[in-house]
């Protein structure tokens, strides 16, 4: 096991002592150590529920014979950062997230990783970090927000943006704008629409880094908790079989993700992120590939969310 570097032999007595300070016992240290990278925070609707998903993931890891140890990364809400100086920060945060994943994983000699993430820059940042360290890894994303309903009309965050224009154009009153504001985002999850967050969640699934359904099961659905347990169990199988991210993310899987993106009509930001992911995987990828796939792949669905 990779973790033997920090827990086996006489020379590692100080290391074991530190693990035991966490409350771990020898039987837990005898198992593979699984890092759980979680971007939970109270800043973003797509992240505020990730702690519950993390508990389910850790339960799955334990059921399959591993010892989970959780740590956190940062996360920025592009929606809240939009329209002011804060929008300079999200893309930079992607690199910080990838860097943090790399340094924590290498420093603590995990045998495998489970990545729990949601939203625009966090998802690709974690994929980039996973490809750098290249140990057995699996992802589960937070899931999309349900749509809101106002006066019988289905709506999303996009509706709030549109309503600002409608108000400025004299089409609705300020009171109506306030009503839309109240109903557009009804609860937890990544913003209801094929914006970058839900697009990248689907790309992660299309590349083979998450179990089926991870990209689309709503955030509030109990199926996501069950999937989280299965995800925790599956990392132990990946370790057993020695399957690593670079075995999964290759030219074929990236092209498959691009094809899915075009068919869904996903965010054009996927171009930016998939090229960064391909770079970490040492897979050549140019804009020409996106153009070629776009020309032969029909747009099949109109999703909201």
Tab-separated table of N, CA and C in Angstrom, residues 49-123:
chain	number	residue	atom	x	y	z
A	49	UNK	N	-24.512	21.270	0.976
A	49	UNK	CA	-24.991	19.933	1.356
A	49	UNK	C	-23.936	18.842	1.191
A	50	UNK	N	-22.731	19.205	0.769
A	50	UNK	CA	-21.724	18.188	0.452
A	50	UNK	C	-21.237	17.428	1.679
A	51	UNK	N	-21.413	18.014	2.873
A	51	UNK	CA	-21.002	17.280	4.074
A	51	UNK	C	-21.828	16.013	4.269
A	52	UNK	N	-23.107	16.062	3.896
A	52	UNK	CA	-23.945	14.860	3.997
A	52	UNK	C	-23.502	13.808	2.989
A	53	UNK	N	-23.151	14.248	1.790
A	53	UNK	CA	-22.630	13.318	0.791
A	53	UNK	C	-21.326	12.706	1.283
A	54	UNK	N	-20.490	13.514	1.918
A	54	UNK	CA	-19.209	13.018	2.431
A	54	UNK	C	-19.411	11.929	3.472
A	55	UNK	N	-20.393	12.100	4.350
A	55	UNK	CA	-20.653	11.075	5.363
A	55	UNK	C	-21.068	9.761	4.711
A	56	UNK	N	-21.856	9.847	3.641
A	56	UNK	CA	-22.267	8.637	2.927
A	56	UNK	C	-21.084	7.987	2.218
A	57	UNK	N	-20.219	8.804	1.622
A	57	UNK	CA	-19.015	8.277	0.975
A	57	UNK	C	-18.152	7.541	1.988
A	58	UNK	N	-17.940	8.156	3.139
A	58	UNK	CA	-17.090	7.543	4.163
A	58	UNK	C	-17.698	6.241	4.676
A	59	UNK	N	-19.026	6.197	4.776
A	59	UNK	CA	-19.690	4.952	5.171
A	59	UNK	C	-19.413	3.856	4.146
A	60	UNK	N	-19.465	4.210	2.861
A	60	UNK	CA	-19.175	3.244	1.808
A	60	UNK	C	-17.746	2.746	1.851
A	61	UNK	N	-16.807	3.650	2.107
A	61	UNK	CA	-15.394	3.266	2.217
A	61	UNK	C	-15.212	2.271	3.352
A	62	UNK	N	-15.814	2.552	4.489
A	62	UNK	CA	-15.675	1.657	5.643
A	62	UNK	C	-16.310	0.295	5.367
A	63	UNK	N	-17.477	0.296	4.717
A	63	UNK	CA	-18.135	-0.967	4.398
A	63	UNK	C	-17.270	-1.846	3.510
A	64	UNK	N	-16.476	-1.214	2.648
A	64	UNK	CA	-15.639	-1.958	1.700
A	64	UNK	C	-14.235	-2.222	2.233
A	65	UNK	N	-13.968	-1.822	3.482
A	65	UNK	CA	-12.694	-2.186	4.084
A	65	UNK	C	-11.616	-1.128	4.076
A	66	UNK	N	-11.974	0.140	3.893
A	66	UNK	CA	-10.988	1.216	3.907
A	66	UNK	C	-11.163	2.135	5.101
A	67	UNK	N	-10.196	3.012	5.295
A	67	UNK	CA	-10.260	4.020	6.352
A	67	UNK	C	-10.270	5.402	5.703
A	68	UNK	N	-11.407	6.102	5.750
A	68	UNK	CA	-11.498	7.421	5.104
A	68	UNK	C	-10.996	8.546	6.002
A	69	UNK	N	-10.275	9.481	5.420
A	69	UNK	CA	-9.832	10.685	6.120
A	69	UNK	C	-10.162	11.891	5.236
A	70	UNK	N	-10.973	12.780	5.749
A	70	UNK	CA	-11.513	13.892	4.951
A	70	UNK	C	-10.712	15.175	5.137
A	71	UNK	N	-10.561	15.916	4.033
A	71	UNK	CA	-10.020	17.274	4.096
A	71	UNK	C	-10.782	18.143	3.109
A	72	UNK	N	-10.597	19.445	3.212
A	72	UNK	CA	-11.386	20.368	2.396
A	72	UNK	C	-10.530	21.193	1.449
A	73	UNK	N	-11.167	21.649	0.383
A	73	UNK	CA	-10.566	22.615	-0.522
A	73	UNK	C	-11.445	23.865	-0.539
A	74	UNK	N	-10.944	24.908	-1.155
A	74	UNK	CA	-11.727	26.139	-1.279
A	74	UNK	C	-12.758	26.002	-2.394
A	75	UNK	N	-13.680	26.943	-2.439
A	75	UNK	CA	-14.651	26.993	-3.519
A	75	UNK	C	-15.196	28.401	-3.663
A	76	UNK	N	-15.428	28.817	-4.894
A	76	UNK	CA	-15.977	30.149	-5.179
A	76	UNK	C	-17.254	29.991	-6.000
A	77	UNK	N	-18.266	30.789	-5.670
A	77	UNK	CA	-19.502	30.808	-6.448
A	77	UNK	C	-19.364	31.835	-7.568
A	78	UNK	N	-19.303	31.360	-8.801
A	78	UNK	CA	-19.182	32.281	-9.930
A	78	UNK	C	-20.350	33.262	-9.987
A	79	UNK	N	-21.543	32.798	-9.588
A	79	UNK	CA	-22.708	33.667	-9.645
A	79	UNK	C	-22.589	34.848	-8.707
A	80	UNK	N	-22.131	34.600	-7.481
A	80	UNK	CA	-21.965	35.681	-6.513
A	80	UNK	C	-20.767	36.550	-6.867
A	81	UNK	N	-19.751	35.948	-7.477
A	81	UNK	CA	-18.557	36.705	-7.871
A	81	UNK	C	-18.788	37.565	-9.112
A	82	UNK	N	-19.877	37.320	-9.817
A	82	UNK	CA	-20.116	37.966	-11.109
A	82	UNK	C	-20.465	39.449	-10.970
A	83	UNK	N	-19.969	40.239	-11.920
A	83	UNK	CA	-20.379	41.634	-12.006
A	83	UNK	C	-19.601	42.593	-11.132
A	84	UNK	N	-18.534	42.124	-10.509
A	84	UNK	CA	-17.685	43.017	-9.709
A	84	UNK	C	-16.267	42.458	-9.716
A	85	UNK	N	-15.384	43.051	-8.956
A	85	UNK	CA	-13.977	42.657	-8.983
A	85	UNK	C	-13.772	41.189	-8.619
A	86	UNK	N	-14.728	40.617	-7.913
A	86	UNK	CA	-14.614	39.224	-7.503
A	86	UNK	C	-14.480	38.246	-8.652
A	87	UNK	N	-14.932	38.631	-9.860
A	87	UNK	CA	-14.882	37.707	-10.989
A	87	UNK	C	-13.459	37.479	-11.483
A	88	UNK	N	-12.500	38.226	-10.943
A	88	UNK	CA	-11.099	37.957	-11.280
A	88	UNK	C	-10.591	36.682	-10.592
A	89	UNK	N	-11.317	36.199	-9.617
A	89	UNK	CA	-10.813	35.133	-8.749
A	89	UNK	C	-11.156	33.701	-9.152
A	90	UNK	N	-12.341	33.401	-9.730
A	90	UNK	CA	-12.713	32.002	-9.912
A	90	UNK	C	-11.735	31.150	-10.712
A	91	UNK	N	-11.250	31.631	-11.862
A	91	UNK	CA	-10.359	30.784	-12.657
A	91	UNK	C	-9.042	30.538	-11.926
A	92	UNK	N	-8.570	31.551	-11.205
A	92	UNK	CA	-7.368	31.370	-10.386
A	92	UNK	C	-7.607	30.282	-9.344
A	93	UNK	N	-8.826	30.243	-8.802
A	93	UNK	CA	-9.134	29.251	-7.765
A	93	UNK	C	-9.035	27.827	-8.295
A	94	UNK	N	-9.307	27.644	-9.579
A	94	UNK	CA	-9.166	26.303	-10.170
A	94	UNK	C	-7.751	25.775	-9.993
A	95	UNK	N	-6.779	26.630	-10.240
A	95	UNK	CA	-5.379	26.220	-10.106
A	95	UNK	C	-5.009	25.988	-8.640
A	96	UNK	N	-5.543	26.823	-7.753
A	96	UNK	CA	-5.273	26.655	-6.324
A	96	UNK	C	-5.836	25.323	-5.832
A	97	UNK	N	-7.028	24.989	-6.297
A	97	UNK	CA	-7.652	23.718	-5.914
A	97	UNK	C	-6.808	22.542	-6.400
A	98	UNK	N	-6.391	22.582	-7.658
A	98	UNK	CA	-5.548	21.505	-8.192
A	98	UNK	C	-4.252	21.391	-7.398
A	99	UNK	N	-3.649	22.532	-7.087
A	99	UNK	CA	-2.406	22.532	-6.307
A	99	UNK	C	-2.628	21.942	-4.917
A	100	UNK	N	-3.733	22.332	-4.271
A	100	UNK	CA	-3.989	21.859	-2.907
A	100	UNK	C	-4.229	20.356	-2.878
A	101	UNK	N	-4.950	19.857	-3.884
A	101	UNK	CA	-5.165	18.408	-3.987
A	101	UNK	C	-3.826	17.693	-4.104
A	102	UNK	N	-2.983	18.206	-4.964
A	102	UNK	CA	-1.686	17.571	-5.200
A	102	UNK	C	-0.837	17.537	-3.934
A	103	UNK	N	-0.717	18.658	-3.248
A	103	UNK	CA	0.205	18.697	-2.109
A	103	UNK	C	-0.313	17.885	-0.923
A	104	UNK	N	-1.619	17.940	-0.656
A	104	UNK	CA	-2.159	17.170	0.470
A	104	UNK	C	-2.067	15.675	0.195
A	105	UNK	N	-2.394	15.272	-1.023
A	105	UNK	CA	-2.372	13.849	-1.362
A	105	UNK	C	-0.962	13.285	-1.303
A	106	UNK	N	-0.014	14.007	-1.850
A	106	UNK	CA	1.377	13.525	-1.807
A	106	UNK	C	1.913	13.514	-0.371
A	107	UNK	N	1.588	14.532	0.406
A	107	UNK	CA	2.121	14.641	1.763
A	107	UNK	C	1.620	13.537	2.683
A	108	UNK	N	0.396	13.072	2.457
A	108	UNK	CA	-0.213	12.119	3.382
A	108	UNK	C	-0.274	10.693	2.846
A	109	UNK	N	0.271	10.465	1.671
A	109	UNK	CA	0.438	9.103	1.131
A	109	UNK	C	-0.858	8.294	1.148
A	110	UNK	N	-1.916	8.881	0.598
A	110	UNK	CA	-3.179	8.152	0.503
A	110	UNK	C	-3.064	6.994	-0.488
A	111	UNK	N	-3.830	5.939	-0.219
A	111	UNK	CA	-3.884	4.804	-1.149
A	111	UNK	C	-4.878	5.056	-2.277
A	112	UNK	N	-5.852	5.898	-2.026
A	112	UNK	CA	-6.852	6.242	-3.022
A	112	UNK	C	-7.541	7.526	-2.625
A	113	UNK	N	-8.310	8.092	-3.559
A	113	UNK	CA	-8.976	9.373	-3.325
A	113	UNK	C	-10.423	9.320	-3.788
A	114	UNK	N	-11.299	9.937	-3.000
A	114	UNK	CA	-12.663	10.224	-3.443
A	114	UNK	C	-12.814	11.741	-3.455
A	115	UNK	N	-13.267	12.266	-4.588
A	115	UNK	CA	-13.431	13.711	-4.749
A	115	UNK	C	-14.912	14.063	-4.719
A	116	UNK	N	-15.278	14.937	-3.792
A	116	UNK	CA	-16.660	15.396	-3.649
A	116	UNK	C	-16.675	16.878	-4.006
A	117	UNK	N	-17.342	17.208	-5.099
A	117	UNK	CA	-17.226	18.576	-5.609
A	117	UNK	C	-18.499	19.001	-6.324
A	118	UNK	N	-18.584	20.277	-6.558
A	118	UNK	CA	-19.690	20.859	-7.298
A	118	UNK	C	-19.228	22.213	-7.817
A	119	UNK	N	-19.912	22.724	-8.800
A	119	UNK	CA	-19.739	24.092	-9.306
A	119	UNK	C	-18.524	24.298	-10.215
A	120	UNK	N	-18.499	25.483	-10.803
A	120	UNK	CA	-17.782	25.740	-12.048
A	120	UNK	C	-16.295	25.400	-12.049
A	121	UNK	N	-15.536	25.981	-11.158
A	121	UNK	CA	-14.079	25.814	-11.209
A	121	UNK	C	-13.589	24.705	-10.295
A	122	UNK	N	-14.425	24.304	-9.341
A	122	UNK	CA	-14.014	23.293	-8.374
A	122	UNK	C	-13.922	21.924	-9.034
A	123	UNK	N	-14.908	21.590	-9.849
A	123	UNK	CA	-14.912	20.270	-10.499
A	123	UNK	C	-13.682	20.066	-11.388
